Amino acid sequence: MAEELLPWLYLFNRGEDTQAYHRFGAHQVAPGQWRFVVWAPHAQALAIVGDFSAWQPLPLTAVEETGVWQGTFEAAAGQLYKVQITTGSGETLEKIDPFAFAFERKPGTAARLVAELDYEWRDRKWLAHRQQSRAYDQPLNIYELHLGSFKRHDDGSYLTYLEAIDEVLPYVKKMGYTHIELMPLMEHLLDASWGYQLMGYYAPTSRFGAPAEFQAFVDAAHRLGLGVIMDWVPGHFIRNTDTLAQFDGTPTFEYQDPHRADNVRWGTWNFDLGKTQVQSFLISSAMFWLQVYHLDGLRVDAVSNMLYMDYDAGKEHDRNQTGGRENLEGIAFLRRLNTEVFAAHPDVLMIAEESSDFPQVSAPVDAGGLGFNYKWNMGWMNDTLRYFSLDPSVRLAHPELLTFSWVYMHNEQFILPFSHDEVVHGKKSLMHKMPGDRYNQFANLRTMMVWQMTFPGKKLLFMGSEWGQFLEWRDWSQLEWRDLADPLNAAMQQFTATLNKLYRRTSSLWARDHSPAGIQITIGDSNQYLSYIRWGKGQDFLVVALNLMPEERQHFIVPVPRSGTYTVVLNTESYHFGGTWRRLQRTLRTRGVPAGDQPDSVEVVLPAMGALLIEQR
């Protein structure tokens, strides 16, 4: 057995094993026989304890000088186990298996034996389509979802993965989204961490069911035509002493330097991203979710924390060996991660949740970038929410909150996010951020969503925002579905679905998202109105006109690039969407008069605090 393991362990120790889950952890090697392989380089002795040994230690054997221990024992699928470690100082610890495929329900931390992850997939058509598509020139409209609080049973218990197939997927499909983004579903103990303080980097959380049931959820999503992205957290991990922390009695997964290891901001430990075995562990985890669970992408959490040595509290003056503030091993790790992922899966999404101005996050590694294909546009998000939360009279002094984003909108390949982070911890829901009375709050929200949908970049919206939920998001209870008994909330939901479907069918809103030629600003020097043209491939285009003030504008002139007949395809003030207009402008004919550097123009009534989307017939 040692001879069989040695070539792989050589690669693992060099940081070059990108599928370590095939060898580490617990694997059934024959009926009733399980092989256990654990990395604990500074341990004095290792054993497995579990149901199958009456929780008495079954010793593992060191594999030469590799830091790895292994043994084969009789056991059965479904039984629980832990790793017993005797440290160099003689202390005995019970730890999780870092490569476990499943765990018992919280608050327990024992791993559960999983016989196989050989699910019979039926998503071949989806995967073939994904391989033939380029994400950059396709629609990408993501519904961000926390599975534990989307819906719950009457007794407050969670939906299972299988129940979510019927409760979540048809709704997301009906609303017109292209993808679901799941907040982390890897095993974690603390509900209030929302899954961002992890212990199981290879195990879907047992809260909602078994691994095969999560595979069935992803499979069902694909067969409905929905992509599935999951948040993934390679920067830091939970502190609990029976998990990865001080795994073999010494810093094993975290930095040796306690100052660097300590993540004050989140109360966690930082991974040592320069350690080769940690690189194998984490890159293999990313590969695992893409290969075994057929995920369409990973949204990598807290990238800034991996890019900068001075990002965390108490580290404001930390510097690298060259005197800079960049975390050189973190940068190297991210480049290596993306290189390996795209070499194996060139058709997936690797999305950076990165809040700084670090350059070339979404540029290829061979061009000096980090290698992600998308970055969240946090600057656009912050400025947009600040602008729309202002009273209209105050907005007049702050047009830059909207127009500044034009300066850098093509610096990266962006996703425009209104995420969970913006509707929690006293920040108010999107609806509650809007100024004015209830009617004006909805009018503002509709116009802000048009701004998001027509601005260059892909889209993301957190659950509940689509109908204007007034309460902040609460992870401990389901969304306020009863809101939909209110006509304004129901109309807002209908508006979002209509806008989403218009986005999907209008190629000019996504085909040239990442090209300066994809947008032409025709009225941008006013602090009350905006107009611009979104260009698709060829001669496809859509004209956008926004009124950012609460007064209707009669005889408003909108520049257009061609003469002829136009149609208003969306008016945010339609009665059907909760507005006041029962008679809508439909057909517009050009005036034969140039405007805003365009050869022609149309005259419209621009609704108060509203938006028009205009297409040429």
Coordinates of C-alpha atoms in Angstrom, one line a residue:
M1 CA 0.0 0.0 0.0
A2 CA 2.8 2.4 0.8
E3 CA 4.3 1.9 -2.7
E4 CA 0.9 2.6 -4.2
L5 CA 0.5 5.9 -2.3
L6 CA 4.1 7.2 -2.6
P7 CA 3.8 8.8 -6.1
W8 CA 0.6 10.7 -5.2
L9 CA 2.0 11.7 -1.8
Y10 CA 5.0 13.2 -3.6
L11 CA 2.7 15.4 -5.7
F12 CA 0.6 16.3 -2.6
N13 CA 3.6 17.4 -0.7
R14 CA 4.8 19.5 -3.7
G15 CA 1.4 21.2 -4.0
E16 CA 0.7 19.5 -7.3
D17 CA -2.1 17.1 -6.5
T18 CA -5.3 18.7 -7.7
Q19 CA -7.5 15.7 -7.0
A20 CA -6.3 14.6 -3.6
Y21 CA -9.8 13.6 -2.6
H22 CA -9.3 10.4 -4.6
R23 CA -6.6 9.3 -2.2
F24 CA -7.1 11.0 1.2
G25 CA -10.0 10.5 3.6
A26 CA -12.0 7.3 3.8
H27 CA -12.6 5.1 0.7
Q28 CA -14.2 1.7 0.4
V29 CA -11.6 -0.6 -1.3
A30 CA -13.6 -3.8 -1.0
P31 CA -17.0 -4.9 0.4
G32 CA -16.8 -4.1 4.1
Q33 CA -13.2 -2.8 3.8
W34 CA -12.3 0.9 4.1
R35 CA -8.9 2.6 3.7
F36 CA -8.2 5.7 5.7
V37 CA -5.4 8.2 4.7
V38 CA -4.7 11.3 6.8
W39 CA -2.0 14.0 6.6
A40 CA -0.6 14.9 10.0
P41 CA 3.2 15.6 9.5
H42 CA 4.1 16.3 13.2
A43 CA 2.0 13.7 14.9
Q44 CA 3.6 11.0 17.1
A45 CA 0.8 8.5 16.3
L46 CA -2.6 8.3 14.6
A47 CA -5.6 6.1 14.9
I48 CA -9.2 5.9 13.7
V49 CA -12.1 5.7 16.2
G50 CA -15.7 5.1 15.2
D51 CA -18.9 3.1 15.4
F52 CA -17.1 0.2 13.7
S53 CA -14.5 0.0 16.5
A54 CA -16.8 0.8 19.5
W55 CA -14.9 4.1 19.5
Q56 CA -11.7 2.3 20.4
P57 CA -8.5 3.3 18.5
L58 CA -7.5 1.5 15.3
P59 CA -3.8 2.5 14.7
L60 CA -2.7 3.9 11.4
T61 CA 0.8 3.4 9.9
A62 CA 3.1 6.2 8.9
V63 CA 3.9 6.1 5.1
E64 CA 7.7 6.5 5.3
E65 CA 8.7 10.1 5.7
T66 CA 5.7 11.7 3.9
G67 CA 3.8 13.0 6.9
V68 CA 0.9 10.7 5.8
W69 CA -0.7 7.9 7.8
Q70 CA -2.9 5.0 6.5
G71 CA -4.7 1.9 7.5
T72 CA -7.5 -0.4 6.2
F73 CA -10.3 -1.6 8.5
E74 CA -13.7 -3.3 8.5
A75 CA -16.6 -0.8 8.5
A76 CA -19.9 0.0 6.8
A77 CA -21.3 2.9 4.9
G78 CA -23.1 5.4 7.1
Q79 CA -21.0 4.7 10.2
L80 CA -19.4 7.7 12.1
Y81 CA -15.6 8.1 12.7
K82 CA -13.0 10.6 13.9
V83 CA -9.2 10.8 13.7
Q84 CA -7.4 10.3 17.0
I85 CA -4.0 12.1 17.0
T86 CA -1.2 11.8 19.5
T87 CA 0.8 15.0 19.2
G88 CA 4.5 15.3 19.5
S89 CA 4.1 16.4 23.1
G90 CA 2.0 13.3 23.9
E91 CA -1.4 14.9 24.0
T92 CA -4.3 13.0 22.5
L93 CA -6.7 14.9 20.3
E94 CA -9.9 13.8 18.4
K95 CA -10.2 15.6 15.1
I96 CA -12.3 15.6 12.0
D97 CA -11.2 13.9 8.8
P98 CA -10.3 17.0 6.6
F99 CA -11.2 15.0 3.5
A100 CA -14.5 13.6 4.8
F101 CA -17.4 13.4 2.2
A102 CA -20.1 13.8 4.9
F103 CA -20.6 14.6 8.5
E104 CA -23.2 13.9 11.2
R105 CA -25.7 16.6 12.0
K106 CA -24.5 19.6 14.1
P107 CA -23.5 20.0 16.9
G108 CA -21.5 16.7 16.3
T109 CA -18.4 16.8 14.2
A110 CA -17.9 13.1 13.4
A111 CA -17.4 12.2 9.7
R112 CA -19.8 9.7 8.1
L113 CA -18.6 7.0 5.8
V114 CA -19.9 7.4 2.2
A115 CA -19.6 4.4 0.0
E116 CA -19.4 6.2 -3.3
L117 CA -20.2 9.5 -5.0
D118 CA -21.1 7.9 -8.3
Y119 CA -24.4 9.6 -8.9
E120 CA -26.2 8.8 -12.2
W121 CA -26.2 12.2 -13.8
R122 CA -28.8 13.2 -16.5
D123 CA -27.4 16.6 -17.3
R124 CA -25.4 15.7 -20.4
K125 CA -27.3 18.2 -22.6
W126 CA -26.6 21.0 -20.1
L127 CA -22.9 20.3 -19.9
A128 CA -22.6 20.1 -23.7
H129 CA -24.3 23.5 -24.0
R130 CA -22.0 24.9 -21.4
Q131 CA -18.9 23.6 -23.2
Q132 CA -20.1 25.3 -26.4
S133 CA -20.9 28.7 -24.9
R134 CA -18.8 31.6 -23.8
A135 CA -20.0 33.2 -20.6
Y136 CA -18.8 36.6 -21.6
D137 CA -21.3 37.0 -24.5
Q138 CA -24.2 35.2 -22.9
P139 CA -26.8 36.4 -20.4
L140 CA -25.8 35.8 -16.8
N141 CA -28.4 36.8 -14.2
I142 CA -27.8 35.2 -10.8
Y143 CA -30.3 34.6 -8.0
E144 CA -28.3 34.5 -4.8
L145 CA -29.9 32.1 -2.3
H146 CA -29.4 31.0 1.3
L147 CA -31.0 27.6 1.4
G148 CA -31.7 27.6 5.1
S149 CA -33.9 30.7 5.0
F150 CA -35.5 30.7 1.5
K151 CA -38.4 28.6 2.8
R152 CA -39.0 26.5 5.9
H153 CA -41.6 24.1 7.1
D154 CA -44.3 25.2 9.4
D155 CA -42.4 23.9 12.4
G156 CA -39.3 26.0 11.4
S157 CA -37.3 23.0 10.1
Y158 CA -35.2 23.3 6.9
L159 CA -36.1 22.2 3.4
T160 CA -34.1 19.2 2.3
Y161 CA -32.0 19.2 -0.9
L162 CA -34.8 17.0 -2.4
E163 CA -37.6 19.3 -1.3
A164 CA -35.7 22.3 -2.7
I165 CA -35.9 20.7 -6.1
D166 CA -39.7 21.4 -6.1
E167 CA -39.7 24.5 -3.8
V168 CA -36.7 26.5 -5.2
L169 CA -35.9 25.5 -8.7
P170 CA -39.3 26.1 -10.4
Y171 CA -39.6 29.5 -8.7
V172 CA -36.1 30.6 -9.9
K173 CA -36.9 29.4 -13.4
K174 CA -40.3 31.1 -13.5
M175 CA -38.6 34.4 -12.4
G176 CA -36.3 34.3 -15.4
Y177 CA -32.9 33.9 -13.8
T178 CA -30.1 32.0 -15.5
H179 CA -28.2 30.8 -12.4
I180 CA -28.6 30.2 -8.7
E181 CA -25.7 31.2 -6.4
L182 CA -25.8 29.2 -3.2
M183 CA -24.3 30.7 -0.1
P184 CA -21.7 28.1 1.2
L185 CA -23.2 24.6 1.5
M186 CA -19.9 23.0 2.7
E187 CA -20.2 21.6 6.3
H188 CA -20.2 24.2 9.0
L189 CA -21.4 24.3 12.6
L190 CA -22.6 27.8 13.3
D191 CA -25.8 28.8 11.5
A192 CA -25.1 32.5 12.1
S193 CA -21.9 32.2 10.0
W194 CA -24.1 31.5 7.0
G195 CA -21.6 28.8 5.9
Y196 CA -18.6 31.1 5.7
Q197 CA -16.9 29.5 8.7
L198 CA -16.2 26.0 7.4
M199 CA -14.9 22.7 8.6
G200 CA -15.8 20.3 5.8
Y201 CA -14.2 21.3 2.5
Y202 CA -15.4 18.2 0.8
A203 CA -18.8 17.7 2.4
P204 CA -22.2 19.3 1.6
T205 CA -23.8 20.2 4.9
S206 CA -25.9 17.5 6.5
R207 CA -28.5 20.1 7.5
F208 CA -30.3 19.5 4.2
G209 CA -29.5 15.9 3.4
A210 CA -27.0 13.5 2.0
P211 CA -24.4 14.0 -0.7
A212 CA -26.3 12.2 -3.4
E213 CA -29.3 14.4 -2.6
F214 CA -27.3 17.5 -3.3
Q215 CA -26.1 16.0 -6.5
A216 CA -29.8 15.4 -7.4
F217 CA -30.5 19.1 -6.7
V218 CA -27.8 20.2 -9.1
D219 CA -28.9 17.7 -11.7
A220 CA -32.5 18.9 -11.5
A221 CA -31.4 22.5 -11.9
H222 CA -29.4 21.7 -15.0
R223 CA -32.3 19.8 -16.5
L224 CA -34.4 22.9 -16.0
G225 CA -31.8 25.0 -17.7
L226 CA -30.4 26.7 -14.5
G227 CA -26.7 26.9 -13.7
V228 CA -25.5 26.4 -10.1
I229 CA -22.7 28.4 -8.5
M230 CA -21.6 28.0 -4.9
D231 CA -19.7 30.3 -2.6
W232 CA -16.3 28.8 -1.7
V233 CA -14.1 30.0 1.2
P234 CA -10.4 29.2 0.8
G235 CA -9.0 32.0 2.9
H236 CA -9.9 31.0 6.4
F237 CA -11.6 28.3 8.5
I238 CA -13.4 27.7 11.8
R239 CA -11.4 27.9 15.0
N240 CA -13.0 24.9 16.8
T241 CA -10.3 22.8 18.3
D242 CA -11.7 19.5 17.0
T243 CA -11.6 20.6 13.4
L244 CA -8.6 21.8 11.3
A245 CA -7.1 24.1 13.9
Q246 CA -3.6 22.9 15.2
F247 CA -4.5 19.7 13.4
D248 CA -1.6 17.5 14.5
G249 CA -0.8 19.6 17.6
T250 CA 1.0 22.2 15.5
P251 CA -0.1 24.8 13.0
T252 CA -0.8 22.4 10.1
F253 CA -3.3 24.2 7.8
E254 CA -2.8 27.7 9.3
Y255 CA 0.3 29.9 9.3
Q256 CA 3.0 29.1 11.8
D257 CA 3.1 32.7 12.8
P258 CA 0.1 33.2 15.1
H259 CA -0.1 36.9 14.1
R260 CA -0.6 35.9 10.4
A261 CA -2.8 32.9 11.3
D262 CA -5.3 34.9 13.4
N263 CA -8.2 36.3 11.4
V264 CA -9.5 39.0 13.8
R265 CA -12.2 40.2 11.4
W266 CA -14.1 36.9 11.3
G267 CA -12.8 35.1 14.4
T268 CA -11.2 32.3 12.3
W269 CA -7.8 31.0 11.3
N270 CA -6.2 32.0 8.0
F271 CA -4.9 29.2 5.7
D272 CA -1.2 29.2 5.1
L273 CA -1.6 29.7 1.3
G274 CA 2.2 29.3 0.8
K275 CA 2.3 25.8 2.2
T276 CA 2.3 23.3 -0.6
Q277 CA 0.2 20.7 1.1
V278 CA -2.5 23.4 1.9
Q279 CA -2.4 24.3 -1.8
S280 CA -3.1 20.7 -2.8
F281 CA -5.9 20.5 -0.2
L282 CA -7.7 23.7 -1.3
I283 CA -7.2 23.3 -5.1
S284 CA -8.4 19.7 -4.8
S285 CA -11.5 21.0 -3.0
A286 CA -12.3 23.4 -5.8
M287 CA -11.9 20.6 -8.3
F288 CA -14.0 18.3 -6.2
W289 CA -17.1 20.6 -6.3
L290 CA -16.8 21.2 -10.0
Q291 CA -16.2 17.5 -10.9
V292 CA -18.2 15.5 -8.3
Y293 CA -21.1 17.9 -8.0
H294 CA -21.1 19.3 -11.5
L295 CA -21.2 22.9 -10.2
D296 CA -21.0 25.6 -12.9
G297 CA -18.8 27.9 -11.0
L298 CA -17.4 29.0 -7.6
R299 CA -17.7 32.4 -6.2
V300 CA -14.5 32.8 -4.2
D301 CA -15.1 34.6 -0.9
A302 CA -13.0 37.3 0.7
V303 CA -10.4 37.5 -2.0
S304 CA -9.1 40.8 -0.6
N305 CA -8.2 39.0 2.6
M306 CA -5.9 36.8 0.5
L307 CA -4.4 39.6 -1.5
Y308 CA -3.2 42.0 1.3
M309 CA -1.2 41.4 4.4
D310 CA -2.7 44.5 6.1
Y311 CA -6.4 43.7 5.4
D312 CA -7.3 42.5 8.9
A313 CA -7.6 44.4 12.1
G314 CA -4.3 44.9 13.9
K315 CA -2.3 44.2 10.8
E316 CA -2.4 47.7 9.3
H317 CA 1.4 47.9 9.1
D318 CA 2.2 44.3 8.0
R319 CA 4.5 44.2 5.0
N320 CA 6.0 41.5 2.8
Q321 CA 9.7 40.9 2.2
T322 CA 9.9 43.6 -0.5
G323 CA 8.2 46.2 1.7
G324 CA 4.8 46.0 0.0
R325 CA 1.4 45.3 1.5
E326 CA 0.6 42.5 -0.9
N327 CA 0.3 38.9 0.3
L328 CA 2.7 37.3 -2.3
E329 CA 1.8 33.7 -1.5
G330 CA -1.9 34.5 -1.6
I331 CA -1.5 36.1 -5.0
A332 CA 0.5 33.1 -6.2
F333 CA -2.1 30.7 -4.8
L334 CA -5.0 32.4 -6.6
R335 CA -3.2 32.4 -9.9
R336 CA -2.4 28.7 -9.4
L337 CA -6.0 27.9 -8.4
N338 CA -7.5 29.5 -11.5
T339 CA -4.8 28.1 -13.8
E340 CA -5.6 24.5 -12.6
V341 CA -9.3 25.0 -12.7
F342 CA -9.5 26.4 -16.2
A343 CA -7.1 23.8 -17.5
A344 CA -9.5 21.1 -16.4
H345 CA -12.8 23.0 -16.8
P346 CA -12.4 25.9 -19.2
D347 CA -16.2 26.4 -19.3
V348 CA -16.9 27.1 -15.6
L349 CA -17.1 30.5 -13.8
M350 CA -14.5 31.6 -11.2
I351 CA -15.8 34.7 -9.6
A352 CA -13.9 36.9 -7.2
E353 CA -15.7 38.7 -4.3
E354 CA -13.0 41.3 -4.2
S355 CA -13.5 44.8 -2.8
S356 CA -10.3 46.7 -3.5
D357 CA -8.8 48.2 -6.7
F358 CA -6.2 45.4 -7.1
P359 CA -5.5 45.3 -10.8
Q360 CA -6.4 42.7 -13.4
V361 CA -8.4 40.4 -11.1
S362 CA -10.3 39.1 -14.1
A363 CA -7.3 39.1 -16.5
P364 CA -5.6 35.9 -17.6
V365 CA -2.7 34.7 -15.6
D366 CA -0.4 34.7 -18.6
A367 CA -1.2 38.4 -19.0
G368 CA -0.3 39.2 -15.4
G369 CA -3.8 38.8 -14.0
L370 CA -5.2 36.7 -11.2
G371 CA -7.1 34.6 -13.7
F372 CA -10.7 34.9 -12.5
N373 CA -13.2 35.4 -15.3
Y374 CA -15.4 37.7 -13.2
K375 CA -15.1 40.1 -10.3
W376 CA -17.9 41.6 -8.3
N377 CA -18.2 45.4 -9.0
M378 CA -18.4 46.6 -5.4
G379 CA -17.7 50.2 -6.3
W380 CA -20.7 50.3 -8.6
M381 CA -22.8 48.6 -6.0
N382 CA -21.9 51.0 -3.2
D383 CA -22.3 54.1 -5.3
T384 CA -25.6 52.9 -6.7
L385 CA -27.1 52.1 -3.3
R386 CA -25.9 55.4 -1.8
Y387 CA -27.4 57.4 -4.7
F388 CA -30.8 55.7 -4.7
S389 CA -31.1 55.9 -0.9
L390 CA -30.7 59.7 -1.1
D391 CA -33.7 62.0 -1.2
P392 CA -34.1 63.2 -4.8
S393 CA -33.4 66.8 -3.7
V394 CA -30.1 65.7 -2.4
R395 CA -29.2 63.6 -5.4
L396 CA -28.9 66.7 -7.5
A397 CA -25.6 67.4 -5.8
H398 CA -24.2 63.9 -6.3
P399 CA -24.5 62.8 -10.0
E400 CA -21.0 61.3 -9.7
L401 CA -22.4 58.4 -7.7
L402 CA -23.9 57.1 -10.9
T403 CA -21.6 58.6 -13.5
F404 CA -18.2 57.8 -11.9
S405 CA -18.7 54.1 -12.6
W406 CA -18.5 54.8 -16.3
V407 CA -14.8 55.6 -15.9
Y408 CA -13.8 52.1 -14.9
M409 CA -16.7 49.9 -16.1
H410 CA -14.5 48.0 -18.5
N411 CA -11.4 47.7 -16.3
E412 CA -12.5 44.2 -15.3
Q413 CA -15.1 41.7 -16.4
F414 CA -17.7 42.6 -13.8
I415 CA -20.8 41.2 -12.1
L416 CA -23.1 43.9 -10.6
P417 CA -24.2 42.5 -7.2
F418 CA -27.0 43.4 -4.8
S419 CA -26.0 40.6 -2.4
H420 CA -27.0 39.4 1.0
D421 CA -24.3 41.6 2.6
E422 CA -26.3 44.7 1.6
V423 CA -29.5 43.7 3.3
V424 CA -28.4 42.5 6.8
H425 CA -26.9 43.9 10.0
G426 CA -28.8 47.1 10.1
K427 CA -28.2 48.0 6.4
K428 CA -31.9 47.7 5.7
S429 CA -33.4 45.7 2.8
L430 CA -33.2 47.2 -0.7
M431 CA -36.8 48.3 -0.5
H432 CA -36.3 49.9 2.9
K433 CA -33.2 51.9 1.6
M434 CA -35.4 53.7 -0.9
P435 CA -36.6 57.2 0.1
G436 CA -40.1 58.5 0.3
D437 CA -43.4 56.9 1.0
R438 CA -44.2 53.3 0.1
Y439 CA -45.3 54.2 -3.5
N440 CA -42.1 56.1 -4.1
Q441 CA -39.9 53.4 -2.5
F442 CA -41.2 50.9 -5.1
A443 CA -40.8 53.4 -8.0
N444 CA -37.1 54.0 -6.9
L445 CA -36.5 50.2 -6.6
R446 CA -37.9 49.5 -10.0
T447 CA -35.7 52.2 -11.6
M448 CA -32.6 51.1 -9.7
M449 CA -33.2 47.5 -11.0
V450 CA -33.4 48.9 -14.6
W451 CA -30.1 50.7 -14.0
Q452 CA -28.6 47.4 -12.8
M453 CA -30.0 45.4 -15.7
T454 CA -28.9 47.9 -18.4
F455 CA -25.5 48.8 -17.1
P456 CA -22.6 46.8 -18.6
G457 CA -21.8 43.7 -16.6
K458 CA -23.5 40.5 -15.5
K459 CA -26.2 40.6 -12.7
L460 CA -26.8 39.2 -9.2
L461 CA -29.8 39.8 -6.8
F462 CA -30.3 38.4 -3.4
M463 CA -33.5 36.5 -2.6
G464 CA -36.5 38.5 -1.4
S465 CA -35.3 41.7 -3.1
E466 CA -37.2 40.7 -6.3
W467 CA -40.5 41.6 -4.6
G468 CA -39.2 44.4 -2.4
Q469 CA -39.2 42.6 1.0
F470 CA -39.2 45.3 3.6
L471 CA -37.6 43.4 6.5
E472 CA -33.9 42.8 6.5
W473 CA -32.8 39.3 5.7
R474 CA -32.8 37.0 8.7
D475 CA -31.0 33.7 8.4
W476 CA -33.0 32.1 11.2
S477 CA -36.4 32.2 9.4
Q478 CA -37.8 32.0 6.0
L479 CA -38.4 34.9 3.6
E480 CA -41.5 37.0 4.2
W481 CA -43.6 35.2 1.5
R482 CA -46.8 36.7 3.0
D483 CA -45.7 40.0 1.5
L484 CA -47.0 38.8 -1.8
A485 CA -50.5 39.2 -0.5
D486 CA -49.9 42.9 -0.8
P487 CA -50.6 44.2 -4.4
L488 CA -47.5 46.4 -4.5
N489 CA -45.2 43.5 -3.6
A490 CA -46.9 41.2 -6.0
A491 CA -46.6 43.8 -8.8
M492 CA -42.9 44.3 -7.9
Q493 CA -42.4 40.5 -8.3
Q494 CA -44.1 40.7 -11.7
F495 CA -41.9 43.6 -12.7
T496 CA -38.7 41.7 -11.8
A497 CA -39.8 38.6 -13.7
T498 CA -40.7 40.8 -16.8
L499 CA -37.3 42.6 -16.6
N500 CA -35.4 39.4 -16.2
K501 CA -37.1 37.8 -19.3
L502 CA -36.6 41.0 -21.3
Y503 CA -32.9 40.8 -20.4
R504 CA -32.6 37.2 -21.5
R505 CA -34.1 37.9 -24.9
T506 CA -32.3 41.2 -25.6
S507 CA -28.8 40.3 -26.7
S508 CA -27.7 44.0 -26.7
L509 CA -27.9 43.8 -22.8
W510 CA -25.2 41.1 -22.6
A511 CA -23.5 40.3 -25.9
R512 CA -20.9 43.1 -25.5
D513 CA -20.9 43.6 -21.7
H514 CA -17.1 43.8 -21.6
S515 CA -16.4 46.0 -24.7
P516 CA -16.5 49.8 -24.7
A517 CA -18.5 49.5 -27.9
G518 CA -21.3 47.9 -25.9
I519 CA -22.5 51.2 -24.5
Q520 CA -22.9 54.7 -25.9
I521 CA -23.9 57.4 -23.5
T522 CA -26.2 60.0 -25.1
I523 CA -27.3 62.1 -22.1
G524 CA -24.8 61.9 -19.3
D525 CA -24.2 65.4 -18.2
S526 CA -27.5 65.9 -16.4
N527 CA -27.9 65.2 -12.7
Q528 CA -31.6 64.4 -13.3
Y529 CA -31.8 62.3 -16.4
L530 CA -29.7 59.7 -18.2
S531 CA -29.9 58.2 -21.6
Y532 CA -27.7 55.6 -23.3
I533 CA -27.7 52.9 -26.0
R534 CA -26.7 49.3 -25.3
W535 CA -25.2 47.8 -28.5
G536 CA -25.2 44.1 -29.2
K537 CA -23.5 42.2 -32.0
G538 CA -24.1 43.6 -35.4
Q539 CA -26.7 46.4 -35.4
D540 CA -28.8 45.2 -32.4
F541 CA -29.4 47.9 -29.8
L542 CA -31.6 49.0 -27.0
V543 CA -32.2 52.6 -25.9
V544 CA -32.5 53.4 -22.2
A545 CA -33.9 56.6 -20.6
L546 CA -33.9 57.2 -16.9
N547 CA -35.7 59.9 -14.9
L548 CA -34.0 60.2 -11.5
M549 CA -36.4 62.9 -10.2
P550 CA -40.0 62.5 -8.9
E551 CA -41.5 64.8 -11.6
E552 CA -42.8 63.6 -14.9
R553 CA -41.1 65.1 -18.0
Q554 CA -43.4 65.9 -20.9
H555 CA -41.8 66.2 -24.4
F556 CA -38.6 64.6 -23.4
I557 CA -36.2 64.1 -26.3
V558 CA -34.3 60.7 -26.4
P559 CA -31.4 60.4 -28.9
V560 CA -31.6 57.3 -31.2
P561 CA -29.0 55.9 -33.7
R562 CA -31.4 55.3 -36.6
S563 CA -34.5 56.7 -38.0
G564 CA -37.8 54.8 -38.1
T565 CA -40.4 53.4 -35.8
Y566 CA -39.6 52.4 -32.2
T567 CA -41.5 50.5 -29.5
V568 CA -41.5 51.1 -25.7
V569 CA -40.8 47.5 -24.5
L570 CA -40.8 48.4 -20.7
N571 CA -42.2 51.3 -18.7
T572 CA -41.5 51.1 -15.0
E573 CA -44.6 53.1 -14.2
S574 CA -47.0 50.6 -15.8
Y575 CA -50.0 49.9 -13.7
H576 CA -49.2 46.2 -13.9
F577 CA -45.9 46.9 -12.1
G578 CA -47.3 49.0 -9.3
G579 CA -47.1 52.3 -11.1
T580 CA -49.9 54.8 -12.1
W581 CA -49.8 54.6 -15.9
R582 CA -52.8 52.7 -17.3
R583 CA -52.4 54.0 -20.9
L584 CA -48.9 53.4 -22.1
Q585 CA -46.9 54.9 -24.9
R586 CA -46.3 52.1 -27.3
T587 CA -45.2 53.3 -30.8
L588 CA -42.7 56.1 -31.3
R589 CA -41.7 57.6 -34.6
T590 CA -38.4 59.5 -35.1
R591 CA -38.5 63.3 -35.4
G592 CA -35.9 63.7 -38.1
V593 CA -33.9 65.9 -35.7
P594 CA -30.5 64.9 -34.4
A595 CA -29.9 64.9 -30.6
G596 CA -27.1 64.0 -28.2
D597 CA -24.6 63.2 -31.0
Q598 CA -27.1 60.8 -32.5
P599 CA -28.6 61.2 -36.0
D600 CA -32.2 61.2 -34.9
S601 CA -34.4 61.3 -31.8
V602 CA -37.8 60.4 -30.4
E603 CA -40.1 62.3 -28.1
V604 CA -41.5 60.6 -25.0
V605 CA -43.2 61.3 -21.8
L606 CA -40.6 60.3 -19.2
P607 CA -42.3 58.9 -16.1
A608 CA -41.5 60.4 -12.7
M609 CA -38.8 58.4 -11.0
G610 CA -39.1 56.0 -13.8
A611 CA -37.4 54.4 -16.8
L612 CA -38.2 53.5 -20.4
L613 CA -36.6 50.8 -22.5
I614 CA -37.0 51.4 -26.2
E615 CA -36.4 49.1 -29.2
Q616 CA -36.5 49.8 -32.9
R617 CA -39.0 47.6 -34.7

